[in-house]
Coordinates of C-alpha atoms and ligand atoms in Angstrom, one line a residue:
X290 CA 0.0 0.0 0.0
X291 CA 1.0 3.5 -0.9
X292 CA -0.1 5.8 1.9
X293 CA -0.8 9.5 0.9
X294 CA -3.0 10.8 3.0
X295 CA -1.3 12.6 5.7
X296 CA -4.5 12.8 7.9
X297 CA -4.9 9.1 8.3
X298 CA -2.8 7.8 11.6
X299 CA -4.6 4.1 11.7
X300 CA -7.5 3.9 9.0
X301 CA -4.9 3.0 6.3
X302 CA -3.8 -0.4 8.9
X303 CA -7.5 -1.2 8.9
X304 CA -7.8 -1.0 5.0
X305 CA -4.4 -3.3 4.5
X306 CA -5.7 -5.6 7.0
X307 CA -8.7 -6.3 5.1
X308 CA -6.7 -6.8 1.7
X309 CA -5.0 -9.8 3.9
X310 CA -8.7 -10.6 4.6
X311 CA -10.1 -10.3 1.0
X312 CA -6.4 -12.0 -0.3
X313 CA -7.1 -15.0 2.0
X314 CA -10.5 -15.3 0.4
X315 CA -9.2 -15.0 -3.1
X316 CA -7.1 -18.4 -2.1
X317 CA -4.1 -16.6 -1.2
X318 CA -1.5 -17.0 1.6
X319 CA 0.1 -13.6 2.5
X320 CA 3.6 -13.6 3.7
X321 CA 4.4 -9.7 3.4
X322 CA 2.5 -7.2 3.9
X323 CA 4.5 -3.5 3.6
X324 CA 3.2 0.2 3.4
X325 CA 4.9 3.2 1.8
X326 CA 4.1 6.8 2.6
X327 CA 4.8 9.4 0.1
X328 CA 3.0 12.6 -0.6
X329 CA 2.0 10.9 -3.9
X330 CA 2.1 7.5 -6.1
X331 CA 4.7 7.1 -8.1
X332 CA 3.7 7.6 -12.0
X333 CA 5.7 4.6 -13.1
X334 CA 5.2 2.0 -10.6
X335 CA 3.2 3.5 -7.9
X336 CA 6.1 2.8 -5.1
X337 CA 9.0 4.7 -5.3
X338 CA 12.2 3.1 -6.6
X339 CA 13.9 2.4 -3.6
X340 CA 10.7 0.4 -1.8
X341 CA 10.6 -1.5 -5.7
X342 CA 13.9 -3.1 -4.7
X343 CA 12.9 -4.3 -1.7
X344 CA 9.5 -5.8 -3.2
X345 CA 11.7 -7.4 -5.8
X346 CA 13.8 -8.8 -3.3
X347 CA 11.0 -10.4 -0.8
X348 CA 9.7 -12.0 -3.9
X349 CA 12.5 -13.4 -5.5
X350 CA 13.8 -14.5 -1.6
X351 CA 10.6 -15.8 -0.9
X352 CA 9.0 -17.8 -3.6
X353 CA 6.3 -15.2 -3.9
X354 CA 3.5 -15.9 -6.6
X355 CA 1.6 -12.8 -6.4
X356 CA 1.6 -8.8 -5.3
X357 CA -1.1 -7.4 -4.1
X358 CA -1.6 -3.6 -4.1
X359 CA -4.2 -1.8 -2.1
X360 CA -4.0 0.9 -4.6
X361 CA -5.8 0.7 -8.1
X362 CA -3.3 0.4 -10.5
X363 CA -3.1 2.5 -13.8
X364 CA -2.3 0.2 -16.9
X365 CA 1.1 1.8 -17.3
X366 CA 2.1 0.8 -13.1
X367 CA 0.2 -2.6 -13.9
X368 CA 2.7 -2.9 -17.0
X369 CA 6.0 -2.2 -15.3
X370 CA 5.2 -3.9 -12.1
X371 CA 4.9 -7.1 -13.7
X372 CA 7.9 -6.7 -15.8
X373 CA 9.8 -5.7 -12.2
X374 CA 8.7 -8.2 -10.2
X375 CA 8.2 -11.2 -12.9
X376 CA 5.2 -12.3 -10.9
X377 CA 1.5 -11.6 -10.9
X378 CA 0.2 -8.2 -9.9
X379 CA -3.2 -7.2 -8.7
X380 CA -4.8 -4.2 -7.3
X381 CA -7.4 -4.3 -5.1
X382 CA -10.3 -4.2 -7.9
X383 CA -8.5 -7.3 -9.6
X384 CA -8.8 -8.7 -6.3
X385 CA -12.7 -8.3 -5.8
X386 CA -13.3 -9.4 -9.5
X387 CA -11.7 -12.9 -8.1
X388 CA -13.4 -13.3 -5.2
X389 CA -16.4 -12.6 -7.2
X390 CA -15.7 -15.6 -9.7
X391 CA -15.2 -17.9 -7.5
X392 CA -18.5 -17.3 -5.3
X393 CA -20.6 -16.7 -8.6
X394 CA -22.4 -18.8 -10.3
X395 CA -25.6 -17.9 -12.4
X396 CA -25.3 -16.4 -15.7
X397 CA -26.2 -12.5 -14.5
X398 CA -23.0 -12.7 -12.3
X399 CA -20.7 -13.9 -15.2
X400 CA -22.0 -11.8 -17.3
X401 CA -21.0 -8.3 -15.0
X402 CA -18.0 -9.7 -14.1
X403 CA -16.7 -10.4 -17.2
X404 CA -17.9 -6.5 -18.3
X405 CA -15.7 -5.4 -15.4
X406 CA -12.8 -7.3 -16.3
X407 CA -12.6 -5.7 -20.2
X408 CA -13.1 -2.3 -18.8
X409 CA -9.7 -2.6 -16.9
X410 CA -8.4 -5.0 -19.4
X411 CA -9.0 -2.3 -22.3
X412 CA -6.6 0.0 -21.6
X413 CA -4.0 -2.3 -20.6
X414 CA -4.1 -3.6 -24.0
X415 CA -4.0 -0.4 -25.6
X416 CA -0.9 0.3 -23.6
X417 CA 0.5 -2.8 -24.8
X418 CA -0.6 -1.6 -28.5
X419 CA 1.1 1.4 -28.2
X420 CA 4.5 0.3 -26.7
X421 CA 4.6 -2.4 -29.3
X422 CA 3.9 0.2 -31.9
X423 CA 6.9 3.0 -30.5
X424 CA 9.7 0.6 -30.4
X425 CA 8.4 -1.8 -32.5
X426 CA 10.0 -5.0 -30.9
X427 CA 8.8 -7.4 -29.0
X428 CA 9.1 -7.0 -25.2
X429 CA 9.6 -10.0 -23.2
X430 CA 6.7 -9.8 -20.4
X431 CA 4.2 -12.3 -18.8
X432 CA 1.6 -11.5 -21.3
X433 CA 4.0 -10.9 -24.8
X434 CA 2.1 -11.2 -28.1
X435 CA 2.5 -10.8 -31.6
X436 CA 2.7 -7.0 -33.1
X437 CA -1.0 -7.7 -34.8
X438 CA -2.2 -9.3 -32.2
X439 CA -1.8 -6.2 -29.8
X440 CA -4.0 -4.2 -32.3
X441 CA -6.4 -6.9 -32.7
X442 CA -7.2 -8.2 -29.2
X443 CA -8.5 -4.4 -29.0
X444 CA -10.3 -4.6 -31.2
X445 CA -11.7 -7.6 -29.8
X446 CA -11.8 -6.7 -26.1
X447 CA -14.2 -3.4 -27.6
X448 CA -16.3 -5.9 -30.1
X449 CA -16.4 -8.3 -26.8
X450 CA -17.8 -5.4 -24.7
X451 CA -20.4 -3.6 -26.2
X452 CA -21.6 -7.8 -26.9
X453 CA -22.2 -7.8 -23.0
X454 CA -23.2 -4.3 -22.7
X455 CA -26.2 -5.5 -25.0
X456 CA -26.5 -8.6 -23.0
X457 CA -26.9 -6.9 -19.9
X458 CA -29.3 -4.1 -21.7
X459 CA -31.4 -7.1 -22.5
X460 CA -31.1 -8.4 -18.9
X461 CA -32.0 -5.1 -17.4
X462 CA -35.1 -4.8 -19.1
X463 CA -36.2 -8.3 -18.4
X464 CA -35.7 -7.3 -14.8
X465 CA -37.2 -3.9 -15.3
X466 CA -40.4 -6.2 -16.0
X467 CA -40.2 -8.1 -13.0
X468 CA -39.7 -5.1 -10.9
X469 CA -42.9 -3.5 -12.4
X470 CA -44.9 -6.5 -11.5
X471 CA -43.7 -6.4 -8.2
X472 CA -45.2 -2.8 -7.9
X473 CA -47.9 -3.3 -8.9
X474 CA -49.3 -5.8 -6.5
X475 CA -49.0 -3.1 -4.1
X476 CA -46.5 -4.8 -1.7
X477 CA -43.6 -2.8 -0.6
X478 CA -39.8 -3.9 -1.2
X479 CA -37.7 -4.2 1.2
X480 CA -33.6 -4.7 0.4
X481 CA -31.4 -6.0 3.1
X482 CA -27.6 -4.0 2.5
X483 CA -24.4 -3.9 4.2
X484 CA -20.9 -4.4 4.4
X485 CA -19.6 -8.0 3.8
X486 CA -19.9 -10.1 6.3
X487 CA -22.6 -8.0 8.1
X488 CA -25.4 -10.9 8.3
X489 CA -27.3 -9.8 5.3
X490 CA -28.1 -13.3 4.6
X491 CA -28.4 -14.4 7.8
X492 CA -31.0 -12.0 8.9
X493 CA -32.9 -12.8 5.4
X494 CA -32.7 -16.7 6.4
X495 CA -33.9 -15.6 9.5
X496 CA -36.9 -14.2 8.5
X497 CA -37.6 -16.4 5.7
X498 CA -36.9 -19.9 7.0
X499 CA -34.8 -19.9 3.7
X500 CA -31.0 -21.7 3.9
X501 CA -29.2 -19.7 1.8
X502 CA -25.5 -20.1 1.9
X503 CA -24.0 -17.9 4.9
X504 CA -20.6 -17.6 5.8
X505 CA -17.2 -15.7 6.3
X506 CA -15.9 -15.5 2.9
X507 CA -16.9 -12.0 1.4
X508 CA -19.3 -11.6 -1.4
X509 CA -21.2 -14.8 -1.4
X510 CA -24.5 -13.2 -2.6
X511 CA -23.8 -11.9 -5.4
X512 CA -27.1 -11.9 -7.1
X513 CA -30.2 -11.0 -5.3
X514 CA -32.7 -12.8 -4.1
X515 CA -36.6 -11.8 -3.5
X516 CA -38.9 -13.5 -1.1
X517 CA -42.2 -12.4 -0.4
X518 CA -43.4 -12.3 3.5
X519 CA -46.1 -11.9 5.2
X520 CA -45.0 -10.8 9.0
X521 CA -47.9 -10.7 11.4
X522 CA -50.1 -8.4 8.9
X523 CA -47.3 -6.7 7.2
X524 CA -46.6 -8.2 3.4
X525 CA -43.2 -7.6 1.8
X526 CA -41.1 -8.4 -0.4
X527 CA -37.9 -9.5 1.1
X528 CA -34.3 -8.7 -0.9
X529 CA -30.7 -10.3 -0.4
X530 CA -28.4 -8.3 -2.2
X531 CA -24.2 -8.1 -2.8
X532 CA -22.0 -7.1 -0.2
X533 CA -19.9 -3.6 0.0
X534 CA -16.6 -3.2 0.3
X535 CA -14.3 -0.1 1.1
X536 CA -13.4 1.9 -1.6
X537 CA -15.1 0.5 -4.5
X538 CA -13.8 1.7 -7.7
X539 CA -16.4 3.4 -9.9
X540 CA -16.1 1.1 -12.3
X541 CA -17.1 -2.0 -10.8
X542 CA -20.3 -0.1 -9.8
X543 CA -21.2 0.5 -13.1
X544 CA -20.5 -2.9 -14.1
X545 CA -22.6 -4.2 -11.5
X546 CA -25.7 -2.2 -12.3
X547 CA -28.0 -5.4 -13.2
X548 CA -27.3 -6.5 -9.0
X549 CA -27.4 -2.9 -7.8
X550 CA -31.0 -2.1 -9.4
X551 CA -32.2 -4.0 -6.7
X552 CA -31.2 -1.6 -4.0
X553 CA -32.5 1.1 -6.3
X554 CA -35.5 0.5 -6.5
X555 CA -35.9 -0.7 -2.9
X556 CA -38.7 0.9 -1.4
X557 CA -36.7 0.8 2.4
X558 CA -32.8 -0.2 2.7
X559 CA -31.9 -1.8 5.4
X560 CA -28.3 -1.0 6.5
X561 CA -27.2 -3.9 8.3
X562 CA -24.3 -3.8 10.6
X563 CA -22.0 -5.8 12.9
X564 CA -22.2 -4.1 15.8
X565 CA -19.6 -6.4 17.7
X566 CA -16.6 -4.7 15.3
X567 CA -14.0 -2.4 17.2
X568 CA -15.9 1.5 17.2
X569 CA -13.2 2.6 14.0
X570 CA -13.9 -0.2 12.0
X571 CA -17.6 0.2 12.4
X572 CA -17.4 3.8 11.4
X573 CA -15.7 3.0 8.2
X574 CA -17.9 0.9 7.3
X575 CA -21.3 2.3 7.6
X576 CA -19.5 5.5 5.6
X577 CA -18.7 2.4 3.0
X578 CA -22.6 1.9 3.2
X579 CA -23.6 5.4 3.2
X580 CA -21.9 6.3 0.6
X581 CA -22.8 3.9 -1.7
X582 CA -26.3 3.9 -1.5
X583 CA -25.6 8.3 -1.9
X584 CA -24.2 7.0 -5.5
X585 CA -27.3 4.9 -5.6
X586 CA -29.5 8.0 -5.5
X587 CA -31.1 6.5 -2.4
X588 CA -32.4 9.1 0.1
X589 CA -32.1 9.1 3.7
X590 CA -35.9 8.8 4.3
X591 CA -35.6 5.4 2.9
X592 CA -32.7 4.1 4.9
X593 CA -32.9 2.6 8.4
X594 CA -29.9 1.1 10.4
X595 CA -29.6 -2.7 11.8
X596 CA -27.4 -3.3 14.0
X597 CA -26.5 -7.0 14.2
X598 CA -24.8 -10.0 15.9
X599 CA -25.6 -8.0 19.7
X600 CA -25.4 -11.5 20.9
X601 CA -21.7 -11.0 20.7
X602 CA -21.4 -7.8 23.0
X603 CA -21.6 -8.6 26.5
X604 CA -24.9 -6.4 27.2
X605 CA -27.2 -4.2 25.4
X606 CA -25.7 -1.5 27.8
X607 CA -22.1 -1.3 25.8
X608 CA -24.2 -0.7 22.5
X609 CA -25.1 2.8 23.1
X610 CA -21.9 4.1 23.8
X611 CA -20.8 2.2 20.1
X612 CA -23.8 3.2 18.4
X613 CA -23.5 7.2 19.4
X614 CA -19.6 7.5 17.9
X615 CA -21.4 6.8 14.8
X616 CA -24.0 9.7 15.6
X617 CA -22.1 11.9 12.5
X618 CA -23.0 9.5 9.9
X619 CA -26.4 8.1 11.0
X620 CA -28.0 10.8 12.3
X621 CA -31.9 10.8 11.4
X622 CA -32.1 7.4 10.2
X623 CA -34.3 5.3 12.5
X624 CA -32.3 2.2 14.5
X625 CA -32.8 -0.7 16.4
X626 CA -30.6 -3.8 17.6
X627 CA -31.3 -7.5 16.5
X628 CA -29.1 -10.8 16.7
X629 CA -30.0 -12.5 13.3
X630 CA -28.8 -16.0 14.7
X631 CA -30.5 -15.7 17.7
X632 CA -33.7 -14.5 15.9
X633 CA -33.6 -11.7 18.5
X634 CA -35.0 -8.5 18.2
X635 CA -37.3 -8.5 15.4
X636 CA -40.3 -7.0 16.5
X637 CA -38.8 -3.7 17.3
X638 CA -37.2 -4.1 13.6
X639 CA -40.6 -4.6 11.6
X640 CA -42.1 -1.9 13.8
X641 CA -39.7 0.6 12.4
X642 CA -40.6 -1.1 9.1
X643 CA -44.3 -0.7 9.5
X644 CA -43.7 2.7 10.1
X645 CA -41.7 3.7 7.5
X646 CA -43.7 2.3 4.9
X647 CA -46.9 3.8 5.6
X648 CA -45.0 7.3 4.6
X649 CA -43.0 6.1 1.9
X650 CA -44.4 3.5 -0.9
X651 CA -46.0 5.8 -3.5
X652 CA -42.3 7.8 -4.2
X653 CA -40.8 4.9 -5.3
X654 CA -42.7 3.3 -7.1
X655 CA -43.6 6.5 -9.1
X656 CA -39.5 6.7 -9.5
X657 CA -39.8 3.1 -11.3
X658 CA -42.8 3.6 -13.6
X659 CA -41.0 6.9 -15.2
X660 CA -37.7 4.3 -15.2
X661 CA -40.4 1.2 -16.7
X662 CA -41.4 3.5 -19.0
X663 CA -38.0 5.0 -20.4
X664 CA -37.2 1.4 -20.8
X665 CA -40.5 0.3 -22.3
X666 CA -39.3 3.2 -25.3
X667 CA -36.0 1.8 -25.7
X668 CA -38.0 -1.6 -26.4
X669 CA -40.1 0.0 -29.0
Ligands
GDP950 N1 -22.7 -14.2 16.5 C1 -23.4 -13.9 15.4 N2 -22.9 -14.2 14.2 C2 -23.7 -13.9 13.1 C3 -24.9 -13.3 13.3 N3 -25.4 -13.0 12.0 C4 -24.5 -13.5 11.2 N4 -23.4 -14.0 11.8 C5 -22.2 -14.6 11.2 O1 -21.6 -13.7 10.4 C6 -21.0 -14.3 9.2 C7 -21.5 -13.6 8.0 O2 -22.9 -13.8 7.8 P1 -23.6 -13.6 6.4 O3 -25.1 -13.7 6.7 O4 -23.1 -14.6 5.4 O5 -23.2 -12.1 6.0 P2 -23.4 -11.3 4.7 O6 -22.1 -11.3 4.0 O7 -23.7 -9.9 5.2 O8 -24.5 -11.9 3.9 C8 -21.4 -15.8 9.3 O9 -20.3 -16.5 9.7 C9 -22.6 -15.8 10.3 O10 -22.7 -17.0 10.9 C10 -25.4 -13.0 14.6 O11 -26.5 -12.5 14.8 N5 -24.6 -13.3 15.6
MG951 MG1 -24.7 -12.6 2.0

């Protein structure tokens, strides 16, 4: 990791902490982990010369198959890197993409995650393209191809993408439909969000009686799932959606549209989030949340804040204390405390629910017809 940010004293050992996390996930072992501060990346190869060195050193000493940056890596650092270090490099969006493969499984998770992949792959290529063309030899590298074949797997990558960009139109208009028959039976969506790991799924199990796969490995829902619930007299439809994770890039948002359209067009969000992390952590995280679901276009009114897993803090007392550091970020939104594998606390939770839903049904679904029928155009 290449620090710049003179105002963070221990943020940045949170964030390299959880690429070891995500790393471990991904099937790797780490056995070096190193940070360098400077007042900015390097151009060429995003640490500076000296720090290279030592990187080249660790690996060649140590067998090393893989480095991992924290920072997103331009094509051109990508590029030299590799040729440095003769091993394989990944940033931290590289990283996600494989933890995504391996959990995913259906056809609309291929399908986004292959988009992602050309949209960094693209310009790496086109860097290749044009360093083939300026000295117009052959570099030895991990990934060396013929001069044509530079030119031409650009081509390619472009013909490739705007194949799944259509595939993924077509996709997002089938789902458009489903969502507009969901509205108009009259029953309210509700989409359970969070970090990773927050108990999205457990809490949706919970209330369903539904087995979906839980566990510790980031980003095992990847598509969502929809369940519709009566509770007591209260009908819903229930939503399982894809983890967040610090400092997504932009990119991987937009490839991920056909998941995210779920939380958009959530009539309530449900923040959900492990209340039993250490105070810094937790902060980080619900800022994660929050400002995703800003990029989203979701408003506050919607939101509403669960915090989970309280069977892991020693009494409900030590919440409060946790829960008001956080007073900055979730100030407004309504709150309440639940232990999803204890099936505690969900009356106060669908009370909340209740309550928020009697105010807020019509907006959204007015925000989906206008959206149903820009689509229902494009159709025509
Ligand atoms: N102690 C405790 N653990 C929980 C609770 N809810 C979820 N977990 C655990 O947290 C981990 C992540 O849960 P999961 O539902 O897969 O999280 P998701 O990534 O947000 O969908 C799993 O190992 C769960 O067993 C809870 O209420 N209490
Ligand atoms: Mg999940």
């Amino acid at each position: 990791m290449v620090k710049t940010n003179p105002h963070d004293h221990h943020l940045y050992r949170v964030r390299i902490m959880e690429l070891k996390e995500l790393s471990q996930a991904a099937g790797y072992r780490a056995v070096g982990l190193t940070i360098q501060v400077n007042k900015k990346e390097n151009v060429a190869f995003v640490v500076g010369r000296g720090k290279l060195e030592e990187i080249r050193q660790h690996v060649a000493e140590n067998d090393v198959d893989a480095v991992i940056f924290y920072n997103v890596l331009t094509s051109k650092q990508k590029y030299n890197l590799e040729r440095t270090l003769n091993v394989e490099v990944l940033d931290r969006y590289d990283l996600t993409l494989k933890i995504f493969d391996i959990s995913s499984s259906d056809k609309a998770s291929k399908i986004q995650i292959r988009l992602a992949r050309l949209l960094k792959e693209i310009p790496y290529q086109k860097l290749l393209a044009s360093i083939r063309f300026k000295t117009g030899r052959e570099h030895p590298g991990p990934r060396s191809l013929g001069e044509y074949a530079y030119h031409e797997t650009v081509a390619n990558l472009l013909k490739r993408k705007s194949i799944l960009e259509r595939e993924i139109g077509k996709m997002q208009r089938d789902k458009f439909i489903q969502l507009e028959r969901r509205r108009k039976t009259g029953i309210p969506t509700v989409c359970i969000t969070g970090y990773y790991n927050a108990g999205k799924t457990s809490l949706f199990n919970a209330l369903t009686n539904l087995r979906k796969p839980v566990g510790p490995r980031p980003f095992t829902t990847l598509t969502s799932k929809y369940y519709l619930l009566p509770y007591e007299n209260l009908r819903i439809f229930l939503v399982d959606t894809i983890g967040f994770v610090m400092d997504l890039d932009p990119r991987l948002i937009e490839s991920f549209s056909l998941t995210l359209d779920d939380i958009k067009f959530s009539d309530i969000v449900i923040i959900t989030v492990d209340i039993s992390d250490p105070p810094e952590l937790m902060f980080l995280k619900v800022k994660t949340c929050l400002d995703c679901l800003n990029a989203l276009g979701i408003e506050r009114r919607r939101m509403m804040v669960v915090f989970n897993k309280c069977d892991l803090i020693e009494n409900f007392g030590d919440a409060e204390p946790r829960i008001r550091k956080l007073y900055p970020l979730i100030h407004g939104l309504d709150y309440c405390m639940i232990s999803a594998e204890k099936r505690k606390g969900f009356e106060e939770l669908f009370k909340i629910l209740a309550n928020k839903i009697s105010f807020l049904h019509e907006r959204v679904g007015e925000q989906l017809q206008a959206c149903f029928q820009k689509n229902s155009q494009m159709l025509l």
